[in-house]
Structures are given as structure tokens and as C-alpha cells.
Amino acid sequence: MPLHQTSGRWRLGLALSLVTSVLWGVLPITLAVTLQVLDVYTVTWFRFLVAFGVLVVYLAARQQLPEPQKLRSASLGLLAIATIFLGSNYLLFLQGLAQTSPTTAEVIIQLASVFFGLGALVVFKERYTLHQWVGLGVLTLGLILFFNEQLKTILTAQATYLVGNALLVIAGATWAIYALAQKQLLEKLPSSTIMLIIYGGCAILFSPFVSPQKLLSLSPLHFGMLLFCALNTLIAYGSFAEALEHWEASRVSAVIALTPIVTFVAVWLISWLAPTLIAPEHLTTLGMLGAVLVVVGTVAIAIGKKR
């Protein structure tokens, strides 16, 4: 089976990767607020349903709805894998987030981009130069320093907190499998078609477990947060899928490693503006140094030249 090849438009791939990173960075905060009033199944189902509905309308308006003959040319097995593992990722991430905190969830879920980047080296035969391997080491050290206080909490936490982190590790692995399947599907299908099928499939998978009547009792704040989560799903994953079309998966995964920095800044800003909405996070001197190293390592991987 031929492997997917990128378009070579790396600037567009970089821009789309940054959009994804920012949207995923603020997502845990809005999800944490939403989980105060809704269960994980209803939240996940609503996100997929809205993303599916909006994308159907958009593609119909542009007369770009997928044709059945094109779908038959794609691998149904890969589509099923991408759908099941992305749905699993959403559910596991929410369950882990409910038992930890937005910033802690982001440090653990960064394993997803590491799994994805290393998987791309194996599956798609991508290669890192020495410069990029050094960048990966700097990025890893930066993440450890940035989250040094959170990592201490993880090591000394109670059982519930540890279970939450274990769920986040598994969520990272399921996401990496989805992402690798997604990239290979681009060989036969455009990213919009792939995401349409995945959104619709995941909405169907979660529909037996939801409590839609709870949506009617939401406050304007919580409904707004839920709606943002749904639109975040549509835009972030659309940007991610399109980034894979134009840039190597290993480099996309490196830019996504900036996501926890976005989360920390967003948590600090929101906790300052609305202290009762979400608890603040405290950044040490080592954490500030780690943030710088994460940026340096990400840039080193992203702009490193091929052999």
C-alpha cells in the first residue's frame, strides 16, 4: 500500500499546526468547567454531533459532500480504526481530566504527540536529522522542567489522581493510533471527508449513553462553554488533519507540543479574571526555564532540514 506524501507547503502546515495547538491548549479549561454539570458521555456526544452537523452544512454549501464511489476506494478498516480510537481518546481524556486538573492533563497528554511523532518515523519512514533529535531532547527536558511541580504531585498523589493520570496515558496512545490512521487515509480521501465520517461515526457510538435532557437545564455560561468545546473540535481537528496534508507528521507533532504552554497561560489568565471559575496554577523559576526550552526544542524540530 503506497504511503501518504505531503504537499510540501510547510508554511501552511506550520500555521495550521499552531492553530491546532492554541485551540487544544484552551480546551481543557472549558472542558473542566463543562464537566461540573455534565457527564463525559453527553459532553463527548454533543461535541461530535455539532461538529458533524456544521461540517455537513459547510460541505453541502460548497457542493463538496463525499461521493459514495470515493468512499469505496478508501480503506474501511482504517476509517473504523480512526473513528474508534478518536472516540476512545475523547472519552479517556475527559475521564482523566475530571480526576486531575487542566494543566496536569496537558502534561500527561503530551505523550500523544511523542507517540505520534515516533510512530510516524516508523510507519511513514520519516527521518530526524541530528539537529532534530537534539531538539526532541531539549523539548523533553523543557516539559519536565515546566511541569516539575505537577510531576511531584503526580508521584505523591492519592489513588484517584493516579487513576486519572493512567487514563490520560492511555488516551495519548489511542490518539496516536488515530492520528497515524488519519494521515494514511489522506492518501485516498480529503481531510474534510475523513473528519465528516469520524465525527458522524463517533456521535453514533456515544448516542446510547447520553442524557440529552441535561442540556436543557444548562446555564448560559455552561452551555456557551459546551458549544465552544464542540466548535473547538471542528476547527482544531480540521486544522490538524489539513496540517498533515502539507507537513510531515513528526514535525506537526512537535508544534503540538506547545499546547501545554498555551494551557498554562490560559489558566493563569482566567483564574486572574474569574478566580471562582478555575483554580490558578503557579509557575516556578524552573517552570519558566522549561517553557523556554519547550519553545526552543519545538522550533528545532519544526525547521530542521531533511537529510
PDB file of C-alpha atoms in Angstrom:
ATOM      1  CA  MET A   1       0.000   0.000   0.000  1.00  0.00           C
ATOM      2  CA  PRO A   2       1.515   3.385  -1.004  1.00  0.00           C
ATOM      3  CA  LEU A   3       2.183   5.734   1.910  1.00  0.00           C
ATOM      4  CA  HIS A   4       0.840   9.273   2.057  1.00  0.00           C
ATOM      5  CA  GLN A   5       3.201  12.012   0.858  1.00  0.00           C
ATOM      6  CA  THR A   6       2.933  15.636   1.990  1.00  0.00           C
ATOM      7  CA  SER A   7       2.290  18.537  -0.403  1.00  0.00           C
ATOM      8  CA  GLY A   8       5.479  20.297   0.718  1.00  0.00           C
ATOM      9  CA  ARG A   9       3.655  23.538   1.692  1.00  0.00           C
ATOM     10  CA  TRP A  10       5.368  23.597   5.079  1.00  0.00           C
ATOM     11  CA  ARG A  11       4.414  27.190   5.956  1.00  0.00           C
ATOM     12  CA  LEU A  12       0.734  26.330   5.683  1.00  0.00           C
ATOM     13  CA  GLY A  13       1.346  23.140   7.660  1.00  0.00           C
ATOM     14  CA  LEU A  14       3.099  25.145  10.375  1.00  0.00           C
ATOM     15  CA  ALA A  15       0.288  27.719  10.566  1.00  0.00           C
ATOM     16  CA  LEU A  16      -2.387  25.035  10.812  1.00  0.00           C
ATOM     17  CA  SER A  17      -0.371  23.214  13.478  1.00  0.00           C
ATOM     18  CA  LEU A  18      -0.177  26.418  15.537  1.00  0.00           C
ATOM     19  CA  VAL A  19      -3.946  26.919  15.244  1.00  0.00           C
ATOM     20  CA  THR A  20      -4.429  23.367  16.495  1.00  0.00           C
ATOM     21  CA  SER A  21      -2.028  23.914  19.390  1.00  0.00           C
ATOM     22  CA  VAL A  22      -3.777  27.085  20.575  1.00  0.00           C
ATOM     23  CA  LEU A  23      -7.263  25.570  20.373  1.00  0.00           C
ATOM     24  CA  TRP A  24      -6.200  22.375  22.146  1.00  0.00           C
ATOM     25  CA  GLY A  25      -4.421  24.491  24.748  1.00  0.00           C
ATOM     26  CA  VAL A  26      -7.587  26.281  25.897  1.00  0.00           C
ATOM     27  CA  LEU A  27      -9.832  23.219  25.501  1.00  0.00           C
ATOM     28  CA  PRO A  28      -9.056  21.509  28.874  1.00  0.00           C
ATOM     29  CA  ILE A  29     -10.165  24.642  30.717  1.00  0.00           C
ATOM     30  CA  THR A  30     -13.569  24.840  29.052  1.00  0.00           C
ATOM     31  CA  LEU A  31     -13.985  21.087  29.404  1.00  0.00           C
ATOM     32  CA  ALA A  32     -13.200  21.249  33.127  1.00  0.00           C
ATOM     33  CA  VAL A  33     -15.913  23.872  33.597  1.00  0.00           C
ATOM     34  CA  THR A  34     -18.393  21.883  31.489  1.00  0.00           C
ATOM     35  CA  LEU A  35     -17.767  18.691  33.462  1.00  0.00           C
ATOM     36  CA  GLN A  36     -19.034  20.485  36.565  1.00  0.00           C
ATOM     37  CA  VAL A  37     -22.587  19.976  35.280  1.00  0.00           C
ATOM     38  CA  LEU A  38     -22.477  17.257  32.569  1.00  0.00           C
ATOM     39  CA  ASP A  39     -21.251  13.672  32.306  1.00  0.00           C
ATOM     40  CA  VAL A  40     -18.406  12.719  29.973  1.00  0.00           C
ATOM     41  CA  TYR A  41     -20.638  10.789  27.547  1.00  0.00           C
ATOM     42  CA  THR A  42     -23.057  13.656  26.927  1.00  0.00           C
ATOM     43  CA  VAL A  43     -20.223  16.165  26.518  1.00  0.00           C
ATOM     44  CA  THR A  44     -18.402  13.929  24.017  1.00  0.00           C
ATOM     45  CA  TRP A  45     -21.572  13.099  22.063  1.00  0.00           C
ATOM     46  CA  PHE A  46     -22.560  16.785  21.812  1.00  0.00           C
ATOM     47  CA  ARG A  47     -19.108  17.792  20.577  1.00  0.00           C
ATOM     48  CA  PHE A  48     -19.129  15.201  17.814  1.00  0.00           C
ATOM     49  CA  LEU A  49     -22.763  15.855  16.842  1.00  0.00           C
ATOM     50  CA  VAL A  50     -22.305  19.617  16.473  1.00  0.00           C
ATOM     51  CA  ALA A  51     -19.019  19.196  14.605  1.00  0.00           C
ATOM     52  CA  PHE A  52     -20.710  16.727  12.237  1.00  0.00           C
ATOM     53  CA  GLY A  53     -23.721  18.978  11.661  1.00  0.00           C
ATOM     54  CA  VAL A  54     -21.720  22.123  10.978  1.00  0.00           C
ATOM     55  CA  LEU A  55     -19.361  20.285   8.633  1.00  0.00           C
ATOM     56  CA  VAL A  56     -22.291  18.766   6.697  1.00  0.00           C
ATOM     57  CA  VAL A  57     -23.790  22.226   6.158  1.00  0.00           C
ATOM     58  CA  TYR A  58     -20.419  23.674   5.142  1.00  0.00           C
ATOM     59  CA  LEU A  59     -19.605  20.928   2.656  1.00  0.00           C
ATOM     60  CA  ALA A  60     -23.142  20.954   1.236  1.00  0.00           C
ATOM     61  CA  ALA A  61     -22.942  24.719   0.647  1.00  0.00           C
ATOM     62  CA  ARG A  62     -19.667  24.208  -1.225  1.00  0.00           C
ATOM     63  CA  GLN A  63     -21.019  21.132  -3.038  1.00  0.00           C
ATOM     64  CA  GLN A  64     -18.211  19.040  -1.585  1.00  0.00           C
ATOM     65  CA  LEU A  65     -20.143  16.289   0.187  1.00  0.00           C
ATOM     66  CA  PRO A  66     -18.324  12.945  -0.268  1.00  0.00           C
ATOM     67  CA  GLU A  67     -19.375  10.729  -3.141  1.00  0.00           C
ATOM     68  CA  PRO A  68     -20.052   7.039  -2.369  1.00  0.00           C
ATOM     69  CA  GLN A  69     -17.636   5.790  -5.044  1.00  0.00           C
ATOM     70  CA  LYS A  70     -14.780   7.744  -3.478  1.00  0.00           C
ATOM     71  CA  LEU A  71     -15.554   6.280  -0.061  1.00  0.00           C
ATOM     72  CA  ARG A  72     -15.400   2.779  -1.500  1.00  0.00           C
ATOM     73  CA  SER A  73     -11.846   3.462  -2.710  1.00  0.00           C
ATOM     74  CA  ALA A  74     -10.673   4.156   0.836  1.00  0.00           C
ATOM     75  CA  SER A  75      -9.844   1.595   3.474  1.00  0.00           C
ATOM     76  CA  LEU A  76     -12.950   0.984   5.581  1.00  0.00           C
ATOM     77  CA  GLY A  77     -10.735  -0.691   8.165  1.00  0.00           C
ATOM     78  CA  LEU A  78      -8.624   2.439   8.577  1.00  0.00           C
ATOM     79  CA  LEU A  79     -11.758   4.592   8.824  1.00  0.00           C
ATOM     80  CA  ALA A  80     -13.082   2.315  11.561  1.00  0.00           C
ATOM     81  CA  ILE A  81      -9.756   2.434  13.412  1.00  0.00           C
ATOM     82  CA  ALA A  82      -9.606   6.230  13.211  1.00  0.00           C
ATOM     83  CA  THR A  83     -13.209   6.573  14.420  1.00  0.00           C
ATOM     84  CA  ILE A  84     -12.974   4.123  17.321  1.00  0.00           C
ATOM     85  CA  PHE A  85      -9.624   5.357  18.597  1.00  0.00           C
ATOM     86  CA  LEU A  86     -10.511   9.058  18.377  1.00  0.00           C
ATOM     87  CA  GLY A  87     -13.757   8.393  20.224  1.00  0.00           C
ATOM     88  CA  SER A  88     -11.812   6.444  22.851  1.00  0.00           C
ATOM     89  CA  ASN A  89      -9.338   9.301  23.161  1.00  0.00           C
ATOM     90  CA  TYR A  90     -12.109  11.836  23.824  1.00  0.00           C
ATOM     91  CA  LEU A  91     -13.722   9.664  26.475  1.00  0.00           C
ATOM     92  CA  LEU A  92     -10.495   8.709  28.262  1.00  0.00           C
ATOM     93  CA  PHE A  93      -9.192  12.286  28.218  1.00  0.00           C
ATOM     94  CA  LEU A  94     -12.391  13.616  29.787  1.00  0.00           C
ATOM     95  CA  GLN A  95     -12.388  10.914  32.471  1.00  0.00           C
ATOM     96  CA  GLY A  96      -8.740  11.661  33.242  1.00  0.00           C
ATOM     97  CA  LEU A  97      -9.356  15.418  33.262  1.00  0.00           C
ATOM     98  CA  ALA A  98     -12.254  15.003  35.713  1.00  0.00           C
ATOM     99  CA  GLN A  99      -9.851  13.368  38.190  1.00  0.00           C
ATOM    100  CA  THR A 100      -6.863  15.716  37.738  1.00  0.00           C
ATOM    101  CA  SER A 101      -6.612  19.345  36.521  1.00  0.00           C
ATOM    102  CA  PRO A 102      -6.310  21.116  33.138  1.00  0.00           C
ATOM    103  CA  THR A 103      -2.557  21.690  33.394  1.00  0.00           C
ATOM    104  CA  THR A 104      -1.784  18.199  34.703  1.00  0.00           C
ATOM    105  CA  ALA A 105      -3.945  16.706  31.964  1.00  0.00           C
ATOM    106  CA  GLU A 106      -1.927  18.596  29.371  1.00  0.00           C
ATOM    107  CA  VAL A 107       1.463  17.396  30.622  1.00  0.00           C
ATOM    108  CA  ILE A 108       0.337  13.773  30.522  1.00  0.00           C
ATOM    109  CA  ILE A 109      -1.474  14.013  27.188  1.00  0.00           C
ATOM    110  CA  GLN A 110       1.729  15.347  25.610  1.00  0.00           C
ATOM    111  CA  LEU A 111       2.710  11.694  25.391  1.00  0.00           C
ATOM    112  CA  ALA A 112       0.244  11.577  22.494  1.00  0.00           C
ATOM    113  CA  SER A 113       2.385  13.841  20.310  1.00  0.00           C
ATOM    114  CA  VAL A 114       5.513  11.892  21.315  1.00  0.00           C
ATOM    115  CA  PHE A 115       3.846   8.573  20.427  1.00  0.00           C
ATOM    116  CA  PHE A 116       2.607  10.098  17.179  1.00  0.00           C
ATOM    117  CA  GLY A 117       5.961  11.553  16.179  1.00  0.00           C
ATOM    118  CA  LEU A 118       7.836   8.318  16.894  1.00  0.00           C
ATOM    119  CA  GLY A 119       5.113   6.305  15.154  1.00  0.00           C
ATOM    120  CA  ALA A 120       5.495   8.485  12.073  1.00  0.00           C
ATOM    121  CA  LEU A 121       9.211   7.737  11.993  1.00  0.00           C
ATOM    122  CA  VAL A 122       8.396   4.015  11.856  1.00  0.00           C
ATOM    123  CA  VAL A 123       5.208   3.892   9.760  1.00  0.00           C
ATOM    124  CA  PHE A 124       5.865   6.670   7.250  1.00  0.00           C
ATOM    125  CA  LYS A 125       9.659   6.298   7.154  1.00  0.00           C
ATOM    126  CA  GLU A 126      10.164   9.906   8.164  1.00  0.00           C
ATOM    127  CA  ARG A 127      13.626  10.785   9.425  1.00  0.00           C
ATOM    128  CA  TYR A 128      15.015  13.170  12.026  1.00  0.00           C
ATOM    129  CA  THR A 129      18.363  14.832  11.491  1.00  0.00           C
ATOM    130  CA  LEU A 130      20.802  15.046  14.409  1.00  0.00           C
ATOM    131  CA  HIS A 131      19.651  18.639  14.820  1.00  0.00           C
ATOM    132  CA  GLN A 132      16.058  17.449  15.264  1.00  0.00           C
ATOM    133  CA  TRP A 133      16.975  14.665  17.695  1.00  0.00           C
ATOM    134  CA  VAL A 134      18.740  17.258  19.837  1.00  0.00           C
ATOM    135  CA  GLY A 135      15.610  19.401  19.552  1.00  0.00           C
ATOM    136  CA  LEU A 136      13.499  16.476  20.784  1.00  0.00           C
ATOM    137  CA  GLY A 137      15.809  16.084  23.778  1.00  0.00           C
ATOM    138  CA  VAL A 138      15.582  19.801  24.577  1.00  0.00           C
ATOM    139  CA  LEU A 139      11.795  19.686  24.227  1.00  0.00           C
ATOM    140  CA  THR A 140      11.562  16.696  26.583  1.00  0.00           C
ATOM    141  CA  LEU A 141      13.776  18.371  29.176  1.00  0.00           C
ATOM    142  CA  GLY A 142      11.688  21.528  28.843  1.00  0.00           C
ATOM    143  CA  LEU A 143       8.459  19.666  29.520  1.00  0.00           C
ATOM    144  CA  ILE A 144       9.974  18.004  32.603  1.00  0.00           C
ATOM    145  CA  LEU A 145      11.140  21.349  33.998  1.00  0.00           C
ATOM    146  CA  PHE A 146       7.952  23.171  33.050  1.00  0.00           C
ATOM    147  CA  PHE A 147       5.824  20.669  34.913  1.00  0.00           C
ATOM    148  CA  ASN A 148       8.227  19.889  37.750  1.00  0.00           C
ATOM    149  CA  GLU A 149       5.702  20.812  40.437  1.00  0.00           C
ATOM    150  CA  GLN A 150       2.879  18.924  38.711  1.00  0.00           C
ATOM    151  CA  LEU A 151       5.121  15.877  38.302  1.00  0.00           C
ATOM    152  CA  LYS A 152       5.887  15.925  42.034  1.00  0.00           C
ATOM    153  CA  THR A 153       2.142  15.992  42.684  1.00  0.00           C
ATOM    154  CA  ILE A 154       1.641  13.026  40.369  1.00  0.00           C
ATOM    155  CA  LEU A 155       4.267  10.954  42.202  1.00  0.00           C
ATOM    156  CA  THR A 156       2.782  11.669  45.648  1.00  0.00           C
ATOM    157  CA  ALA A 157      -0.903  11.733  44.718  1.00  0.00           C
ATOM    158  CA  GLN A 158      -3.764   9.635  46.016  1.00  0.00           C
ATOM    159  CA  ALA A 159      -5.136   6.647  44.116  1.00  0.00           C
ATOM    160  CA  THR A 160      -7.904   8.607  42.350  1.00  0.00           C
ATOM    161  CA  TYR A 161      -5.404  11.117  40.979  1.00  0.00           C
ATOM    162  CA  LEU A 162      -3.118   8.326  39.778  1.00  0.00           C
ATOM    163  CA  VAL A 163      -6.021   6.578  38.033  1.00  0.00           C
ATOM    164  CA  GLY A 164      -6.801   9.837  36.249  1.00  0.00           C
ATOM    165  CA  ASN A 165      -3.225  10.091  35.024  1.00  0.00           C
ATOM    166  CA  ALA A 166      -3.226   6.450  33.895  1.00  0.00           C
ATOM    167  CA  LEU A 167      -6.355   7.163  31.833  1.00  0.00           C
ATOM    168  CA  LEU A 168      -4.584  10.142  30.260  1.00  0.00           C
ATOM    169  CA  VAL A 169      -1.596   7.983  29.264  1.00  0.00           C
ATOM    170  CA  ILE A 170      -3.936   5.517  27.554  1.00  0.00           C
ATOM    171  CA  ALA A 171      -5.737   8.446  25.936  1.00  0.00           C
ATOM    172  CA  GLY A 172      -2.405   9.586  24.482  1.00  0.00           C
ATOM    173  CA  ALA A 173      -1.789   6.153  22.965  1.00  0.00           C
ATOM    174  CA  THR A 174      -5.275   5.961  21.423  1.00  0.00           C
ATOM    175  CA  TRP A 175      -4.857   9.423  19.928  1.00  0.00           C
ATOM    176  CA  ALA A 176      -1.536   8.487  18.330  1.00  0.00           C
ATOM    177  CA  ILE A 177      -3.144   5.459  16.662  1.00  0.00           C
ATOM    178  CA  TYR A 178      -5.984   7.642  15.383  1.00  0.00           C
ATOM    179  CA  ALA A 179      -3.556  10.236  14.028  1.00  0.00           C
ATOM    180  CA  LEU A 180      -1.452   7.679  12.156  1.00  0.00           C
ATOM    181  CA  ALA A 181      -4.596   6.206  10.588  1.00  0.00           C
ATOM    182  CA  GLN A 182      -5.804   9.713   9.736  1.00  0.00           C
ATOM    183  CA  LYS A 183      -2.577  10.538   7.917  1.00  0.00           C
ATOM    184  CA  GLN A 184      -2.667   7.363   5.830  1.00  0.00           C
ATOM    185  CA  LEU A 185      -6.334   7.968   4.908  1.00  0.00           C
ATOM    186  CA  LEU A 186      -5.228  11.242   3.295  1.00  0.00           C
ATOM    187  CA  GLU A 187      -3.758   9.092   0.525  1.00  0.00           C
ATOM    188  CA  LYS A 188      -7.311   8.405  -0.730  1.00  0.00           C
ATOM    189  CA  LEU A 189      -9.629  10.988   0.841  1.00  0.00           C
ATOM    190  CA  PRO A 190      -9.566  14.750   1.566  1.00  0.00           C
ATOM    191  CA  SER A 191      -9.313  15.728   5.213  1.00  0.00           C
ATOM    192  CA  SER A 192     -12.867  17.155   5.302  1.00  0.00           C
ATOM    193  CA  THR A 193     -14.361  13.852   4.181  1.00  0.00           C
ATOM    194  CA  ILE A 194     -12.352  11.877   6.730  1.00  0.00           C
ATOM    195  CA  MET A 195     -13.393  14.134   9.595  1.00  0.00           C
ATOM    196  CA  LEU A 196     -17.043  14.087   8.490  1.00  0.00           C
ATOM    197  CA  ILE A 197     -17.125  10.299   8.684  1.00  0.00           C
ATOM    198  CA  ILE A 198     -15.259  10.229  12.004  1.00  0.00           C
ATOM    199  CA  TYR A 199     -17.498  12.873  13.604  1.00  0.00           C
ATOM    200  CA  GLY A 200     -20.667  11.103  12.473  1.00  0.00           C
ATOM    201  CA  GLY A 201     -19.377   7.677  13.481  1.00  0.00           C
ATOM    202  CA  CYS A 202     -18.346   8.842  16.958  1.00  0.00           C
ATOM    203  CA  ALA A 203     -21.692  10.599  17.518  1.00  0.00           C
ATOM    204  CA  ILE A 204     -23.446   7.304  16.736  1.00  0.00           C
ATOM    205  CA  LEU A 205     -21.111   5.325  19.012  1.00  0.00           C
ATOM    206  CA  PHE A 206     -21.847   7.538  22.023  1.00  0.00           C
ATOM    207  CA  SER A 207     -25.584   8.079  21.436  1.00  0.00           C
ATOM    208  CA  PRO A 208     -26.758   5.101  23.575  1.00  0.00           C
ATOM    209  CA  PHE A 209     -25.033   6.515  26.684  1.00  0.00           C
ATOM    210  CA  VAL A 210     -26.057  10.197  26.622  1.00  0.00           C
ATOM    211  CA  SER A 211     -28.543  12.199  28.679  1.00  0.00           C
ATOM    212  CA  PRO A 212     -29.651  14.943  26.250  1.00  0.00           C
ATOM    213  CA  GLN A 213     -32.306  16.264  28.662  1.00  0.00           C
ATOM    214  CA  LYS A 214     -29.475  17.652  30.804  1.00  0.00           C
ATOM    215  CA  LEU A 215     -28.674  20.131  28.049  1.00  0.00           C
ATOM    216  CA  LEU A 216     -31.978  21.930  28.666  1.00  0.00           C
ATOM    217  CA  SER A 217     -31.015  22.815  32.242  1.00  0.00           C
ATOM    218  CA  LEU A 218     -27.608  24.328  31.487  1.00  0.00           C
ATOM    219  CA  SER A 219     -26.846  27.915  32.445  1.00  0.00           C
ATOM    220  CA  PRO A 220     -25.810  30.315  29.660  1.00  0.00           C
ATOM    221  CA  LEU A 221     -22.194  30.055  30.884  1.00  0.00           C
ATOM    222  CA  HIS A 222     -22.047  26.268  30.815  1.00  0.00           C
ATOM    223  CA  PHE A 223     -23.900  25.999  27.507  1.00  0.00           C
ATOM    224  CA  GLY A 224     -21.516  28.542  25.991  1.00  0.00           C
ATOM    225  CA  MET A 225     -18.557  26.501  27.247  1.00  0.00           C
ATOM    226  CA  LEU A 226     -20.071  23.319  25.807  1.00  0.00           C
ATOM    227  CA  LEU A 227     -20.718  24.968  22.447  1.00  0.00           C
ATOM    228  CA  PHE A 228     -17.151  26.272  22.369  1.00  0.00           C
ATOM    229  CA  CYS A 229     -15.881  22.734  23.041  1.00  0.00           C
ATOM    230  CA  ALA A 230     -17.913  21.467  20.085  1.00  0.00           C
ATOM    231  CA  LEU A 231     -16.706  24.180  17.699  1.00  0.00           C
ATOM    232  CA  ASN A 232     -13.179  23.661  19.021  1.00  0.00           C
ATOM    233  CA  THR A 233     -13.461  20.022  17.938  1.00  0.00           C
ATOM    234  CA  LEU A 234     -14.466  21.057  14.424  1.00  0.00           C
ATOM    235  CA  ILE A 235     -11.802  23.722  13.866  1.00  0.00           C
ATOM    236  CA  ALA A 236      -8.885  22.152  15.752  1.00  0.00           C
ATOM    237  CA  TYR A 237      -9.194  18.699  14.214  1.00  0.00           C
ATOM    238  CA  GLY A 238      -9.881  20.183  10.801  1.00  0.00           C
ATOM    239  CA  SER A 239      -6.682  22.214  11.095  1.00  0.00           C
ATOM    240  CA  PHE A 240      -4.760  19.191  12.353  1.00  0.00           C
ATOM    241  CA  ALA A 241      -5.979  16.969   9.515  1.00  0.00           C
ATOM    242  CA  GLU A 242      -5.118  19.602   6.931  1.00  0.00           C
ATOM    243  CA  ALA A 243      -1.690  20.194   8.500  1.00  0.00           C
ATOM    244  CA  LEU A 244      -0.886  16.520   7.937  1.00  0.00           C
ATOM    245  CA  GLU A 245      -1.674  17.030   4.269  1.00  0.00           C
ATOM    246  CA  HIS A 246       1.064  19.638   3.913  1.00  0.00           C
ATOM    247  CA  TRP A 247       3.735  18.788   6.513  1.00  0.00           C
ATOM    248  CA  GLU A 248       5.500  15.753   7.952  1.00  0.00           C
ATOM    249  CA  ALA A 249       3.668  14.145  10.867  1.00  0.00           C
ATOM    250  CA  SER A 250       6.765  14.216  13.068  1.00  0.00           C
ATOM    251  CA  ARG A 251       7.031  17.999  12.699  1.00  0.00           C
ATOM    252  CA  VAL A 252       3.320  18.576  13.241  1.00  0.00           C
ATOM    253  CA  SER A 253       3.601  16.603  16.472  1.00  0.00           C
ATOM    254  CA  ALA A 254       6.500  18.811  17.576  1.00  0.00           C
ATOM    255  CA  VAL A 255       4.493  22.017  17.172  1.00  0.00           C
ATOM    256  CA  ILE A 256       1.582  20.454  19.057  1.00  0.00           C
ATOM    257  CA  ALA A 257       3.991  20.061  21.988  1.00  0.00           C
ATOM    258  CA  LEU A 258       3.469  23.806  22.572  1.00  0.00           C
ATOM    259  CA  THR A 259      -0.086  23.061  23.724  1.00  0.00           C
ATOM    260  CA  PRO A 260       0.657  22.843  27.493  1.00  0.00           C
ATOM    261  CA  ILE A 261       2.270  26.285  27.402  1.00  0.00           C
ATOM    262  CA  VAL A 262      -0.963  27.665  25.972  1.00  0.00           C
ATOM    263  CA  THR A 263      -2.929  25.840  28.677  1.00  0.00           C
ATOM    264  CA  PHE A 264      -0.842  27.266  31.490  1.00  0.00           C
ATOM    265  CA  VAL A 265      -1.107  30.838  30.184  1.00  0.00           C
ATOM    266  CA  ALA A 266      -4.869  30.453  29.680  1.00  0.00           C
ATOM    267  CA  VAL A 267      -5.342  29.004  33.201  1.00  0.00           C
ATOM    268  CA  TRP A 268      -3.369  31.883  34.700  1.00  0.00           C
ATOM    269  CA  LEU A 269      -5.359  34.495  32.754  1.00  0.00           C
ATOM    270  CA  ILE A 270      -8.796  33.023  33.505  1.00  0.00           C
ATOM    271  CA  SER A 271      -8.028  32.397  37.186  1.00  0.00           C
ATOM    272  CA  TRP A 272      -6.956  36.043  37.432  1.00  0.00           C
ATOM    273  CA  LEU A 273     -10.087  37.343  35.702  1.00  0.00           C
ATOM    274  CA  ALA A 274     -12.522  34.865  37.329  1.00  0.00           C
ATOM    275  CA  PRO A 275     -10.930  33.261  40.433  1.00  0.00           C
ATOM    276  CA  THR A 276     -14.078  31.266  41.286  1.00  0.00           C
ATOM    277  CA  LEU A 277     -14.260  29.628  37.854  1.00  0.00           C
ATOM    278  CA  ILE A 278     -10.969  27.717  37.888  1.00  0.00           C
ATOM    279  CA  ALA A 279      -8.080  27.320  40.326  1.00  0.00           C
ATOM    280  CA  PRO A 280      -4.808  29.101  39.432  1.00  0.00           C
ATOM    281  CA  GLU A 281      -1.556  27.301  38.619  1.00  0.00           C
ATOM    282  CA  HIS A 282       1.790  28.520  39.959  1.00  0.00           C
ATOM    283  CA  LEU A 283       4.895  28.597  37.738  1.00  0.00           C
ATOM    284  CA  THR A 284       8.323  28.280  39.386  1.00  0.00           C
ATOM    285  CA  THR A 285      11.636  29.557  38.031  1.00  0.00           C
ATOM    286  CA  LEU A 286      12.386  26.060  36.738  1.00  0.00           C
ATOM    287  CA  GLY A 287       8.988  26.065  35.079  1.00  0.00           C
ATOM    288  CA  MET A 288       9.771  29.315  33.270  1.00  0.00           C
ATOM    289  CA  LEU A 289      13.076  27.854  32.066  1.00  0.00           C
ATOM    290  CA  GLY A 290      11.196  24.758  30.908  1.00  0.00           C
ATOM    291  CA  ALA A 291       8.777  26.891  28.891  1.00  0.00           C
ATOM    292  CA  VAL A 292      11.692  28.468  27.038  1.00  0.00           C
ATOM    293  CA  LEU A 293      13.247  25.054  26.345  1.00  0.00           C
ATOM    294  CA  VAL A 294       9.947  23.694  25.028  1.00  0.00           C
ATOM    295  CA  VAL A 295       9.744  26.539  22.519  1.00  0.00           C
ATOM    296  CA  VAL A 296      13.405  26.131  21.502  1.00  0.00           C
ATOM    297  CA  GLY A 297      13.064  22.362  21.098  1.00  0.00           C
ATOM    298  CA  THR A 298       9.846  22.700  19.099  1.00  0.00           C
ATOM    299  CA  VAL A 299      11.399  25.213  16.722  1.00  0.00           C
ATOM    300  CA  ALA A 300      14.482  22.987  16.288  1.00  0.00           C
ATOM    301  CA  ILE A 301      12.338  20.026  15.248  1.00  0.00           C
ATOM    302  CA  ALA A 302       9.939  22.029  13.105  1.00  0.00           C
ATOM    303  CA  ILE A 303      12.515  23.863  10.979  1.00  0.00           C
ATOM    304  CA  GLY A 304      15.199  21.172  10.925  1.00  0.00           C
ATOM    305  CA  LYS A 305      16.171  20.335   7.354  1.00  0.00           C
ATOM    306  CA  LYS A 306      15.835  16.867   5.882  1.00  0.00           C
ATOM    307  CA  ARG A 307      18.892  14.748   5.250  1.00  0.00           C
TER     308      ARG A 307
END
